[in-house]
Short mmCIF file of C-alpha atoms in Angstrom, two decimals:
data_model
loop_
_atom_site.label_atom_id
_atom_site.label_comp_id
_atom_site.label_asym_id
_atom_site.label_seq_id
_atom_site.Cartn_x
_atom_site.Cartn_y
_atom_site.Cartn_z
CA MET H 1 -0.17 -0.13 -0.19
CA ASN H 2 1.87 3.23 -0.89
CA ILE H 3 1.89 6.47 0.86
CA PHE H 4 -1.68 7.68 -1.12
CA GLN H 5 -3.78 4.85 -0.28
CA LEU H 6 -2.94 5.44 3.25
CA ILE H 7 -4.22 9.09 3.46
CA ALA H 8 -7.13 8.03 1.62
CA LYS H 9 -8.33 5.77 3.70
CA GLN H 10 -7.16 7.56 7.21
CA MET H 11 -9.29 10.23 5.40
CA ARG H 12 -12.38 7.66 4.92
CA GLN H 13 -11.59 6.32 8.64
CA ARG H 14 -12.51 9.92 9.61
CA SER H 15 -14.72 10.95 7.48
CA LEU H 16 -17.36 13.49 9.04
CA SER H 17 -14.25 15.04 10.60
CA THR H 18 -12.70 15.59 7.12
CA TRP H 19 -15.88 16.94 5.52
CA MET H 20 -16.64 19.07 7.85
CA THR H 21 -12.68 20.55 7.72
CA MET H 22 -12.92 20.34 3.67
CA LEU H 23 -16.81 22.45 4.59
CA SER H 24 -14.66 24.57 6.62
CA ILE H 25 -11.76 25.55 3.50
CA LEU H 26 -14.52 25.49 0.88
CA LEU H 27 -16.60 28.61 2.70
CA GLY H 28 -13.80 30.74 3.92
CA VAL H 29 -12.10 30.40 -0.34
CA ALA H 30 -15.52 30.54 -2.15
CA LEU H 31 -15.81 33.77 -0.06
CA ALA H 32 -12.72 35.60 -0.88
CA ILE H 33 -12.60 33.98 -4.54
CA ALA H 34 -16.16 36.07 -4.53
CA ILE H 35 -14.80 39.08 -3.08
CA MET H 36 -11.82 38.93 -5.28
CA ILE H 37 -14.29 38.29 -8.70
CA VAL H 38 -16.59 41.27 -6.77
CA ARG H 39 -13.91 43.79 -5.99
CA ARG H 40 -12.08 43.26 -9.98
CA GLU H 41 -15.34 43.04 -12.04
CA GLY H 42 -16.94 45.88 -10.11
CA GLN H 43 -14.04 48.22 -10.81
CA ASN H 44 -14.71 47.06 -14.31
CA ILE H 45 -18.35 48.53 -14.52
CA PHE H 46 -18.01 50.99 -11.50
CA GLY H 47 -14.89 51.93 -11.57
CA GLN H 48 -14.51 52.04 -15.68
CA SER H 49 -12.53 54.90 -17.40
CA ASP H 50 -13.45 53.94 -20.77
CA PHE H 51 -15.73 56.27 -21.83
CA GLY H 52 -16.01 57.25 -25.28
CA TYR H 53 -17.38 61.21 -23.33
CA ASP H 54 -15.13 62.84 -21.35
CA ILE H 55 -18.54 65.00 -20.06
CA ILE H 56 -21.28 64.80 -18.84
CA LEU H 57 -23.55 68.51 -18.83
CA GLY H 58 -26.58 68.35 -16.00
CA PRO H 59 -28.08 70.33 -13.82
CA PRO H 60 -26.44 72.64 -11.80
CA LYS H 61 -27.73 71.93 -8.57
CA GLY H 62 -27.32 68.16 -9.27
CA SER H 63 -24.96 65.20 -7.53
CA PRO H 64 -21.62 64.38 -9.66
CA LEU H 65 -22.22 60.80 -8.50
CA GLN H 66 -26.00 61.03 -9.21
CA LEU H 67 -25.52 62.66 -12.93
CA THR H 68 -23.25 59.53 -13.79
CA LEU H 69 -25.78 56.81 -12.43
CA ASN H 70 -28.15 58.09 -14.23
CA THR H 71 -26.80 59.55 -16.95
CA VAL H 72 -24.06 55.51 -17.43
CA TYR H 73 -25.99 53.23 -15.71
CA HIS H 74 -29.29 54.46 -16.45
CA LEU H 75 -29.87 53.78 -11.70
CA ASP H 76 -31.63 56.67 -9.77
CA GLN H 77 -33.70 59.56 -10.74
CA SER H 78 -32.60 62.49 -12.82
CA PRO H 79 -31.26 65.12 -10.55
CA GLY H 80 -32.65 67.60 -13.52
CA VAL H 81 -33.20 69.25 -16.35
CA ILE H 82 -30.33 71.86 -18.07
CA PRO H 83 -32.02 74.38 -20.90
CA TYR H 84 -32.46 73.10 -24.59
CA GLN H 85 -30.24 76.32 -25.36
CA ILE H 86 -27.30 74.26 -24.15
CA TYR H 87 -27.03 71.41 -25.95
CA GLU H 88 -27.29 74.07 -29.18
CA ASP H 89 -24.20 75.96 -28.01
CA MET H 90 -22.00 72.70 -27.36
CA ALA H 91 -23.65 71.23 -30.99
CA ARG H 92 -23.17 74.19 -33.38
CA LYS H 93 -20.85 74.29 -36.32
CA THR H 94 -21.33 77.86 -37.18
CA PRO H 95 -20.08 81.04 -35.30
CA PRO H 96 -22.57 81.38 -32.40
CA PRO H 97 -24.75 84.97 -32.27
CA PRO H 98 -23.53 87.87 -30.36
CA GLY H 99 -23.48 87.36 -26.58
CA ARG H 100 -23.58 82.92 -27.20
CA PRO H 101 -20.56 81.69 -26.03
CA ASP H 102 -18.10 79.62 -28.13
CA TYR H 103 -17.61 75.39 -27.56
CA ARG H 104 -16.42 74.66 -31.19
CA ARG H 105 -12.98 74.65 -30.17
CA TYR H 106 -13.76 72.17 -27.51
CA VAL H 107 -16.33 70.47 -28.54
CA LYS H 108 -16.42 67.44 -31.02
CA ILE H 109 -19.22 65.57 -30.88
CA ALA H 110 -22.33 66.89 -28.33
CA VAL H 111 -24.95 64.22 -28.04
CA PRO H 112 -28.50 65.20 -25.73
CA PHE H 113 -29.91 62.82 -23.64
CA MET H 114 -33.70 62.80 -21.89
CA VAL H 115 -34.99 60.44 -19.48
CA GLY H 116 -38.33 60.82 -17.59
CA ASP H 117 -40.51 57.57 -19.75
CA SER H 118 -40.76 53.65 -18.98
CA TYR H 119 -42.00 51.14 -21.09
CA MET H 120 -42.52 47.92 -19.23
CA GLY H 121 -40.20 48.61 -16.51
CA ARG H 122 -37.19 50.04 -19.44
CA ARG H 123 -36.31 53.40 -19.66
CA ILE H 124 -36.92 55.17 -22.54
CA VAL H 125 -34.33 57.66 -23.28
CA GLY H 126 -34.55 61.02 -25.76
CA THR H 127 -31.95 61.42 -28.09
CA SER H 128 -30.34 62.12 -31.62
CA PRO H 129 -29.46 59.70 -34.98
CA GLN H 130 -25.98 61.21 -33.64
CA MET H 131 -25.51 58.71 -30.64
CA PHE H 132 -25.57 55.49 -33.33
CA GLY H 133 -23.10 57.29 -35.89
CA PHE H 134 -25.84 59.23 -38.28
CA ASP H 135 -26.66 62.02 -39.36
CA GLU H 136 -30.42 63.84 -39.39
CA ASP H 137 -31.13 62.87 -42.74
CA GLY H 138 -30.40 58.96 -41.53
CA LYS H 139 -27.30 59.34 -43.34
CA PRO H 140 -24.05 58.16 -41.37
CA ILE H 141 -21.86 60.00 -40.45
CA ASP H 142 -18.50 61.02 -42.29
CA GLY H 143 -15.93 61.03 -39.68
CA GLU H 144 -15.45 59.76 -36.44
CA LYS H 145 -18.86 58.46 -34.46
CA PHE H 146 -20.05 58.65 -31.25
CA GLN H 147 -18.67 56.50 -28.63
CA TYR H 148 -19.72 54.76 -25.42
CA ARG H 149 -16.81 53.31 -24.35
CA LYS H 150 -14.07 53.57 -26.43
CA ASP H 151 -13.35 52.54 -29.52
CA GLN H 152 -17.09 50.67 -29.25
CA SER H 153 -19.79 52.83 -31.65
CA TYR H 154 -22.97 51.33 -31.51
CA GLU H 155 -23.87 49.18 -34.26
CA LEU H 156 -27.77 47.74 -35.78
CA ALA H 157 -28.42 43.97 -35.91
CA GLU H 158 -31.79 44.43 -37.48
CA GLY H 159 -33.19 47.57 -38.81
CA ARG H 160 -32.22 51.50 -39.62
CA VAL H 161 -31.88 54.18 -37.08
CA PHE H 162 -35.54 56.03 -36.29
CA GLY H 163 -35.72 60.11 -38.02
CA ASP H 164 -35.06 63.29 -35.80
CA ARG H 165 -38.68 64.13 -35.80
CA LYS H 166 -40.58 61.02 -36.12
CA PHE H 167 -42.42 58.56 -33.70
CA GLU H 168 -39.53 55.57 -34.22
CA ALA H 169 -37.21 54.10 -31.82
CA VAL H 170 -34.16 52.07 -31.89
CA ILE H 171 -34.02 49.59 -28.75
CA GLY H 172 -31.15 47.58 -26.75
CA SER H 173 -30.63 43.68 -27.34
CA ASP H 174 -31.94 42.90 -23.91
CA ALA H 175 -34.88 44.75 -24.43
CA ALA H 176 -35.68 42.89 -27.72
CA GLU H 177 -35.05 39.50 -26.43
CA GLN H 178 -36.92 40.05 -22.45
CA LEU H 179 -39.63 41.81 -23.45
CA GLY H 180 -40.46 39.72 -26.96
CA MET H 181 -40.08 43.36 -28.77
CA LYS H 182 -39.67 43.02 -33.09
CA LEU H 183 -39.52 45.61 -35.36
CA TYR H 184 -42.58 47.56 -36.53
CA ASP H 185 -44.58 45.32 -39.37
CA PRO H 186 -46.70 48.07 -41.89
CA ASN H 187 -48.51 45.16 -43.55
CA LEU H 188 -50.00 45.13 -39.79
CA THR H 189 -52.46 47.76 -38.13
CA GLN H 190 -51.13 49.71 -35.53
CA ASP H 191 -53.10 47.71 -33.15
CA GLN H 192 -51.85 44.76 -34.84
CA ASN H 193 -48.11 46.08 -33.72
CA ILE H 194 -48.64 47.16 -30.47
CA GLU H 195 -49.80 43.56 -29.37
CA ARG H 196 -46.97 41.94 -30.66
CA ARG H 197 -44.45 44.52 -29.71
CA GLY H 198 -43.25 46.28 -33.00
CA ALA H 199 -44.58 49.51 -31.43
CA PHE H 200 -45.54 50.53 -27.99
CA ARG H 201 -46.56 53.77 -25.76
CA ALA H 202 -44.71 54.96 -23.09
CA THR H 203 -45.79 55.22 -19.08
CA HIS H 204 -44.54 58.25 -17.65
CA GLY H 205 -41.72 57.45 -14.98
CA PHE H 206 -41.38 54.59 -13.11
CA PRO H 207 -44.74 53.41 -11.44
CA GLY H 208 -45.01 51.44 -8.43
CA PRO H 209 -46.56 48.14 -8.27
CA ASN H 210 -49.60 49.61 -6.68
CA ASP H 211 -49.38 52.85 -8.78
CA LYS H 212 -51.97 53.06 -11.82
CA PRO H 213 -49.81 53.81 -14.28
CA ASP H 214 -49.95 57.32 -16.93
CA ILE H 215 -49.66 56.09 -20.49
CA HIS H 216 -48.57 58.89 -23.33
CA LYS H 217 -50.57 59.09 -26.16
CA PRO H 218 -48.44 58.98 -28.79
CA VAL H 219 -47.34 55.77 -30.53
CA TRP H 220 -43.57 54.94 -31.43
CA HIS H 221 -42.42 52.46 -33.92
CA VAL H 222 -39.81 50.15 -33.35
CA VAL H 223 -37.18 50.89 -36.60
CA GLY H 224 -33.91 49.14 -35.27
CA ILE H 225 -32.50 46.90 -32.87
CA LEU H 226 -28.75 47.03 -31.53
CA LYS H 227 -26.38 45.09 -31.50
CA PRO H 228 -25.12 43.72 -27.52
CA THR H 229 -23.41 46.90 -26.06
CA HIS H 230 -22.87 44.28 -22.61
CA THR H 231 -23.69 47.24 -20.71
CA ALA H 232 -26.75 49.02 -19.04
CA ASN H 233 -27.42 50.40 -22.50
CA ASP H 234 -28.36 47.30 -23.74
CA ARG H 235 -31.95 47.43 -21.80
CA VAL H 236 -32.90 50.46 -22.94
CA LEU H 237 -35.74 51.62 -25.74
CA PHE H 238 -33.94 54.89 -27.63
CA ILE H 239 -36.20 58.12 -28.87
CA PRO H 240 -35.65 61.08 -30.82
CA PHE H 241 -35.90 63.68 -27.51
CA ILE H 242 -37.70 65.99 -29.80
CA SER H 243 -41.19 63.28 -29.52
CA LEU H 244 -40.77 63.78 -26.07
CA TYR H 245 -42.13 68.03 -26.15
CA ALA H 246 -45.23 66.15 -28.22
CA ILE H 247 -46.32 64.71 -25.44
CA ALA H 248 -49.19 66.51 -23.75
CA GLU H 249 -48.39 65.84 -20.21
CA HIS H 250 -44.62 66.64 -20.90
CA GLU H 251 -45.52 70.10 -21.85
CA GLU H 252 -47.59 70.52 -18.46
CA GLY H 253 -44.97 69.48 -16.43
CA ILE H 254 -42.67 71.55 -17.54
CA LEU H 255 -45.29 74.80 -17.12
CA LYS H 256 -45.93 73.85 -13.32
CA GLN H 257 -42.20 73.48 -13.19
CA ALA H 258 -42.31 77.15 -13.90
CA LEU H 259 -44.70 77.78 -11.52
CA MET H 260 -43.62 75.78 -8.48
CA LYS H 261 -39.53 77.67 -9.25
CA ALA H 262 -42.00 80.76 -8.34
CA ASN H 263 -42.38 78.91 -5.25
CA LEU H 264 -46.69 78.72 -6.33
CA ASP H 265 -48.77 75.35 -5.95
CA PRO H 266 -49.81 74.85 -9.42
CA SER H 267 -53.08 73.25 -7.71
CA LYS H 268 -54.21 76.21 -5.74
CA ILE H 269 -54.45 78.38 -9.28
CA PRO H 270 -57.90 79.01 -10.56
CA ALA H 271 -58.15 77.76 -14.52
CA ASP H 272 -59.63 81.17 -15.22
CA ARG H 273 -56.70 83.18 -13.55
CA ILE H 274 -53.36 81.08 -15.00
CA ASP H 275 -52.67 84.32 -17.72
CA GLU H 276 -52.48 86.58 -15.14
CA VAL H 277 -50.06 84.60 -12.74
CA LEU H 278 -47.93 83.99 -15.90
CA GLN H 279 -47.57 87.64 -16.76
CA ARG H 280 -46.64 88.73 -13.05
CA ILE H 281 -43.79 85.64 -12.88
CA GLY H 282 -42.61 86.69 -15.90
CA ILE H 283 -43.91 84.42 -18.27
CA ASP H 284 -45.96 85.88 -21.41
CA PRO H 285 -49.08 83.20 -22.18
CA SER H 286 -49.13 84.07 -25.36
CA LYS H 287 -45.93 81.75 -25.92
CA ILE H 288 -47.90 78.89 -24.51
CA PRO H 289 -49.59 76.42 -26.55
CA GLU H 290 -53.11 75.65 -25.67
CA SER H 291 -52.68 72.38 -26.10
CA VAL H 292 -50.59 73.01 -22.59
CA LYS H 293 -53.20 74.85 -21.35
CA LYS H 294 -55.70 72.26 -21.50
CA GLN H 295 -54.36 70.11 -19.69
CA PHE H 296 -53.90 72.35 -17.02
CA LYS H 297 -57.58 73.71 -16.34
CA LEU H 298 -57.65 69.55 -16.03
CA GLU H 299 -56.45 70.71 -12.49
CA ALA H 300 -58.72 73.10 -11.77
CA PRO H 301 -61.79 72.86 -10.11
CA LYS H 302 -64.87 73.39 -12.07
CA THR H 303 -66.19 75.92 -9.86
CA LEU H 304 -64.91 78.37 -7.87
CA PRO H 305 -66.29 80.09 -4.55
CA ALA H 306 -67.03 83.66 -4.52
CA ALA H 307 -63.50 84.64 -2.77
CA ALA H 308 -61.66 83.88 -5.91
CA ALA H 309 -63.75 85.17 -8.03
CA ASN H 310 -62.67 89.11 -6.02
CA ALA H 311 -59.08 88.28 -5.17
CA ASP H 312 -56.59 90.28 -7.08
CA VAL H 313 -52.87 88.94 -8.87
CA GLY H 314 -51.09 89.89 -5.98
CA GLU H 315 -53.17 87.78 -2.96
CA LEU H 316 -52.97 84.60 -5.00
CA LEU H 317 -49.68 84.66 -5.40
CA ARG H 318 -48.94 85.86 -1.43
CA ASP H 319 -50.69 82.21 -0.81
CA ALA H 320 -52.56 80.89 -3.42
CA THR H 321 -55.33 80.32 -1.62
CA ILE H 322 -57.96 77.98 -3.62
CA ALA H 323 -57.58 74.88 -2.43
CA PRO H 324 -58.38 72.10 -5.56
CA ALA H 325 -61.66 71.20 -5.17
CA THR H 326 -62.45 67.27 -5.58
CA GLN H 327 -64.69 67.92 -8.49
CA LYS H 328 -62.38 67.75 -11.68
CA ALA H 329 -63.62 69.43 -15.22
CA GLU H 330 -64.68 67.33 -18.31
CA GLU H 331 -61.44 65.23 -19.45
CA ALA H 332 -62.80 65.55 -23.01
CA ASP H 333 -59.47 67.31 -24.30
CA ASP H 334 -57.38 64.78 -21.54
CA ASP H 335 -55.73 63.36 -24.87
CA ALA H 336 -55.51 66.71 -26.85
CA ASP H 337 -52.02 66.50 -29.27
CA ALA H 338 -49.49 68.96 -28.28
CA TYR H 339 -47.87 68.74 -31.64
CA LYS H 340 -48.60 68.75 -35.56
CA LEU H 341 -46.92 66.95 -38.44
CA ASP H 342 -45.53 68.99 -41.14
CA ASP H 343 -46.03 68.49 -45.12
CA LYS H 344 -42.97 65.52 -44.90
CA GLY H 345 -44.60 63.94 -41.71
CA ASN H 346 -41.79 65.58 -39.49
CA ILE H 347 -43.26 66.27 -35.50
CA VAL H 348 -43.57 69.74 -34.92
CA PRO H 349 -44.24 70.49 -31.08
CA ASP H 350 -46.25 73.19 -29.99
CA LEU H 351 -44.45 73.67 -27.40
CA PRO H 352 -41.47 76.62 -28.07
CA GLN H 353 -37.87 75.60 -28.54
CA THR H 354 -37.10 78.09 -26.89
CA ASP H 355 -38.88 76.35 -23.50
CA TRP H 356 -37.36 73.03 -24.39
CA LEU H 357 -35.37 71.04 -21.99
CA LEU H 358 -32.55 68.29 -21.28
CA SER H 359 -31.86 65.64 -18.65
CA ALA H 360 -28.06 65.52 -19.47
CA ILE H 361 -25.82 66.14 -22.56
CA LEU H 362 -22.48 63.74 -23.55
CA VAL H 363 -19.58 65.35 -24.63
CA LYS H 364 -16.87 64.37 -26.56
CA SER H 365 -13.91 66.69 -26.62
CA ARG H 366 -11.35 67.71 -29.15
CA GLY H 367 -7.44 66.76 -28.28
CA GLU H 368 -6.52 63.44 -26.74
CA GLY H 369 -4.45 65.14 -24.01
CA GLY H 370 -7.83 66.37 -21.87
CA PHE H 371 -7.03 70.02 -21.71
CA MET H 372 -10.07 70.96 -24.26
CA ALA H 373 -11.95 68.88 -21.54
CA GLN H 374 -10.44 70.80 -18.37
CA GLN H 375 -11.10 74.09 -20.47
CA ILE H 376 -14.85 72.92 -20.59
CA LEU H 377 -15.25 71.52 -17.02
CA TYR H 378 -13.77 74.57 -16.18
CA ASN H 379 -15.77 76.79 -17.87
CA PHE H 380 -19.06 75.40 -16.47
CA LYS H 381 -17.83 75.80 -13.03
CA VAL H 382 -16.69 79.12 -13.17
CA ILE H 383 -18.37 80.88 -15.69
CA ASP H 384 -21.52 79.52 -17.32
CA ASP H 385 -23.81 78.24 -13.98
CA ARG H 386 -27.01 77.14 -16.42
CA ALA H 387 -25.47 73.33 -15.61
CA THR H 388 -22.41 71.30 -14.48
CA ALA H 389 -19.82 69.50 -16.06
CA VAL H 390 -18.50 66.65 -14.67
CA ASN H 391 -16.07 64.01 -15.70
CA PRO H 392 -17.62 60.73 -15.84
CA ALA H 393 -14.78 58.57 -14.60
CA THR H 394 -13.13 60.79 -12.12
CA VAL H 395 -16.82 60.00 -10.27
CA MET H 396 -16.24 56.64 -11.06
CA HIS H 397 -13.37 56.05 -10.18
CA GLU H 398 -13.99 58.26 -6.38
CA PHE H 399 -17.39 56.22 -6.21
CA PHE H 400 -15.12 52.96 -6.75
CA THR H 401 -12.45 54.16 -4.12
CA THR H 402 -14.29 55.70 -1.31
CA PHE H 403 -17.38 52.92 -1.37
CA LEU H 404 -16.71 49.66 -2.65
CA ASP H 405 -12.91 49.45 -2.75
CA SER H 406 -12.87 49.65 0.90
CA SER H 407 -15.72 47.65 1.64
CA ALA H 408 -13.99 44.90 -0.47
CA GLN H 409 -11.26 45.17 1.67
CA VAL H 410 -12.47 44.90 4.67
CA LEU H 411 -14.40 41.85 3.16
CA LEU H 412 -11.37 40.20 2.04
CA VAL H 413 -9.70 40.41 5.31
CA ILE H 414 -12.77 39.12 6.59
CA ALA H 415 -12.72 35.66 4.67
CA CYS H 416 -8.96 35.65 4.94
CA LEU H 417 -9.82 35.59 9.12
CA VAL H 418 -12.39 32.70 7.96
CA THR H 419 -9.05 30.80 6.31
CA ILE H 420 -7.19 30.83 9.21
CA VAL H 421 -9.81 29.27 11.46
CA ALA H 422 -10.16 26.71 8.58
CA ALA H 423 -6.19 26.12 9.37
CA ALA H 424 -6.90 25.91 12.08
CA SER H 425 -9.29 23.54 12.14
CA ILE H 426 -6.57 21.43 9.85
CA MET H 427 -3.87 21.14 12.47
CA THR H 428 -6.71 20.58 15.37
CA THR H 429 -8.36 17.41 13.64
CA ILE H 430 -5.03 15.78 12.05
CA TYR H 431 -3.64 16.18 15.98
CA ASN H 432 -6.25 14.80 17.50
CA ALA H 433 -6.25 11.92 14.91
CA ILE H 434 -2.76 11.24 15.60
CA SER H 435 -3.33 10.76 18.76
CA ALA H 436 -6.11 8.20 18.16
CA ARG H 437 -3.89 6.46 16.05
CA ARG H 438 -0.24 5.88 17.87
CA ARG H 439 -0.34 2.56 17.91
CA GLU H 440 -1.49 2.57 13.93
CA ILE H 441 2.10 5.27 13.32
CA ALA H 442 4.39 2.85 15.83
CA ILE H 443 3.53 -0.22 13.35
CA LEU H 444 3.88 1.47 10.50
CA ARG H 445 7.54 2.63 11.96
CA ALA H 446 8.04 -1.22 13.29
CA LEU H 447 7.57 -2.36 9.52
CA GLY H 448 10.55 -0.43 8.50
CA ALA H 449 8.71 3.50 7.73
CA THR H 450 11.25 6.26 8.14
CA ARG H 451 9.95 9.09 10.36
CA GLN H 452 10.52 11.12 7.24
CA ARG H 453 7.83 9.13 5.64
CA ILE H 454 5.58 9.55 8.68
CA LEU H 455 6.25 13.42 8.26
CA ALA H 456 5.33 13.71 5.03
CA MET H 457 2.46 11.18 4.70
CA ILE H 458 0.84 13.74 8.03
CA CYS H 459 1.60 16.96 5.72
CA LEU H 460 0.38 15.49 2.28
CA GLU H 461 -2.54 14.66 4.15
CA ALA H 462 -3.42 17.97 5.36
CA GLY H 463 -2.27 19.29 2.19
CA ALA H 464 -4.56 17.16 -0.07
CA LEU H 465 -7.91 18.56 2.72
CA GLY H 466 -6.89 21.79 1.69
CA VAL H 467 -6.16 21.15 -1.65
CA MET H 468 -9.82 19.30 -2.19
CA GLY H 469 -11.10 22.30 0.04
CA SER H 470 -10.00 25.27 -2.30
CA ILE H 471 -11.01 23.52 -5.66
CA ALA H 472 -14.44 23.22 -3.97
CA GLY H 473 -14.28 26.76 -2.65
CA PHE H 474 -13.07 27.83 -6.00
CA LEU H 475 -16.13 26.93 -8.12
CA VAL H 476 -18.69 27.81 -5.04
CA GLY H 477 -17.14 31.06 -5.41
CA HIS H 478 -17.36 31.50 -9.46
CA LEU H 479 -20.71 30.28 -9.12
CA GLY H 480 -22.04 32.60 -6.35
CA SER H 481 -20.25 35.47 -8.64
CA ALA H 482 -22.63 34.16 -11.64
CA VAL H 483 -25.04 34.33 -9.46
CA GLY H 484 -24.67 37.73 -8.52
CA SER H 485 -24.07 38.27 -12.06
CA VAL H 486 -27.59 37.40 -13.37
CA TYR H 487 -28.93 40.27 -10.43
CA LEU H 488 -26.79 42.49 -11.80
CA ARG H 489 -27.55 41.94 -15.25
CA LYS H 490 -31.62 42.15 -14.53
CA THR H 491 -31.01 45.08 -11.97
CA ILE H 492 -28.69 47.38 -13.96
CA GLY H 493 -28.88 45.64 -17.12
CA GLU H 494 -24.88 44.98 -16.64
CA GLY H 495 -23.45 41.86 -15.62
CA ILE H 496 -19.88 40.69 -14.61
CA ASN H 497 -17.25 38.33 -16.34
CA TRP H 498 -17.63 35.62 -13.38
CA HIS H 499 -15.93 32.92 -15.33
CA SER H 500 -13.01 34.73 -15.47
CA MET H 501 -9.27 33.91 -13.21
CA GLY H 502 -7.46 36.32 -11.79
CA GLY H 503 -3.65 36.55 -11.11
CA GLU H 504 -4.06 37.07 -7.22
CA GLU H 505 -6.70 34.48 -7.47
CA GLY H 506 -4.18 31.51 -8.21
CA ILE H 507 -2.05 32.80 -5.76
CA TYR H 508 -4.62 32.85 -2.73
CA LEU H 509 -5.42 29.22 -3.59
CA VAL H 510 -1.46 28.61 -3.06
CA VAL H 511 -1.18 30.40 -0.18
CA VAL H 512 -4.04 28.35 1.30
CA VAL H 513 -2.88 24.98 0.71
CA ILE H 514 0.78 25.60 1.94
CA LEU H 515 -0.96 27.27 4.56
CA ALA H 516 -2.84 23.82 5.51
CA VAL H 517 0.48 22.05 5.06
CA LEU H 518 1.91 24.04 7.42
CA ALA H 519 -1.24 23.50 9.84
CA GLY H 520 -0.09 19.71 9.58
CA LEU H 521 3.27 20.01 10.41
CA VAL H 522 2.54 19.92 14.23
CA PRO H 523 1.19 16.71 14.37
CA ALA H 524 3.61 15.66 12.01
CA LEU H 525 6.20 16.53 14.46
CA LYS H 526 4.03 14.70 17.44
CA ALA H 527 4.10 12.13 15.07
CA TYR H 528 7.42 12.34 13.97
CA ARG H 529 8.58 12.40 17.46
CA THR H 530 6.25 8.89 18.70
CA PRO H 531 8.24 6.42 20.44
CA VAL H 532 7.67 2.86 18.63
CA ALA H 533 8.41 0.74 21.39
CA ALA H 534 5.83 2.89 23.97
CA ASN H 535 3.28 2.91 21.50
CA LEU H 536 3.60 -0.76 20.41
CA VAL H 537 1.74 -2.30 23.52
CA ALA H 538 -0.87 1.24 23.34
CA GLU H 539 -4.46 0.28 23.55
#
């Protein structure tokens, strides 16, 4: 019987203690491996620095982290809006009008970004065909295209890009696969296309499970499906941002936002006094589309108390005295269109372009040295207070370093402590086994086994426990990370590369096996010193 057969026999004879020792090693190794994967892949997801753009413009009072998470990973709520005029300034290719900033020397590409609606829990993003490398006429752009990652641009798997003023959509690969969405079939009716998910209506915001969804009237046709990008964008439905201004509820929201900025409660302003109030806060009522006013009047009471008729505008501005009544006006005009179509079938929103808003602007600066990007950051920090500018790579690096990396290091220390406890368990298990096997070891010595052979046999047994526990822990750690990857893909649309193995994992496994061998050295030295004659007669 060779040394390996002896080791296998001893482990079978003490199967319960062997399995318990292996389990403790497995748990420690699995925890450590999972933490290493999360730390490494978390940096690839949240600590990435390979963005295809280097500036995100957003609302001036928003958090840089919230702006980046909302824009890049489609997490959290949008921190606010910025004037569309900023996008005009950033995207302009000709000299600006007097008094407007000139960003032409700094900006290579600027892409609009608007959020606020959803479809079956998937975010809808308003943007332009430029995001996909096409101009407003649907022709491929000559020269450098917009990139979501360095050297990675969006590519169409099916169909075409949407028209910049059409009710059309280009959807991500996950949205198409998970929701069963398809390209619009012109041979079918619109209702049939909606049923087969070749067309859709947007839902305002992200209603909760018990909330009644507010579904907008316009219908978007799916005209393109993107190839997988393995980012959160795979879950997104992209539509022309101009089509969002054709939604009456959005125009109503813009009007209410202006009132709330003036510290007025829109629900407490009588419908027949809205023009007076708007004039007093500096808004020309004649520039507000009738479709918006119709929507706004739905919130006003059908009949007003006599006090409201006698109240002057000053009183309304002071305390907005009229409380909303429970009885609403007739809702015949609830679905009134907020847009028209020109002779080419393009959307012409009722809302004036001067009142358009965006959630963010994605900007690729000129030059590779970062100087132009720094100039844009400086400008919106010191000179132009209409928006704030952030570098997404810097923001995410700080986020990863502050929150994820430090937490992962603490968990890794805990995993190492668990592994040390497992090594102590090996030492205790084998030490107790040696005490019970004194007669057997003495017989082996009497049959010619040298002290060195006994020492090697016990150390190999401890090493075998370490190897088997490490392999099992390695597999369990990666399987646990696979479960985490599925969860991340469902929540943020971006999974982790759980099946890859980093160099630190291999080093850790070797250390665990060495630690196990060292743990077996103490009982091995005891067996090494076992007197043959004394233990041959031991009971």
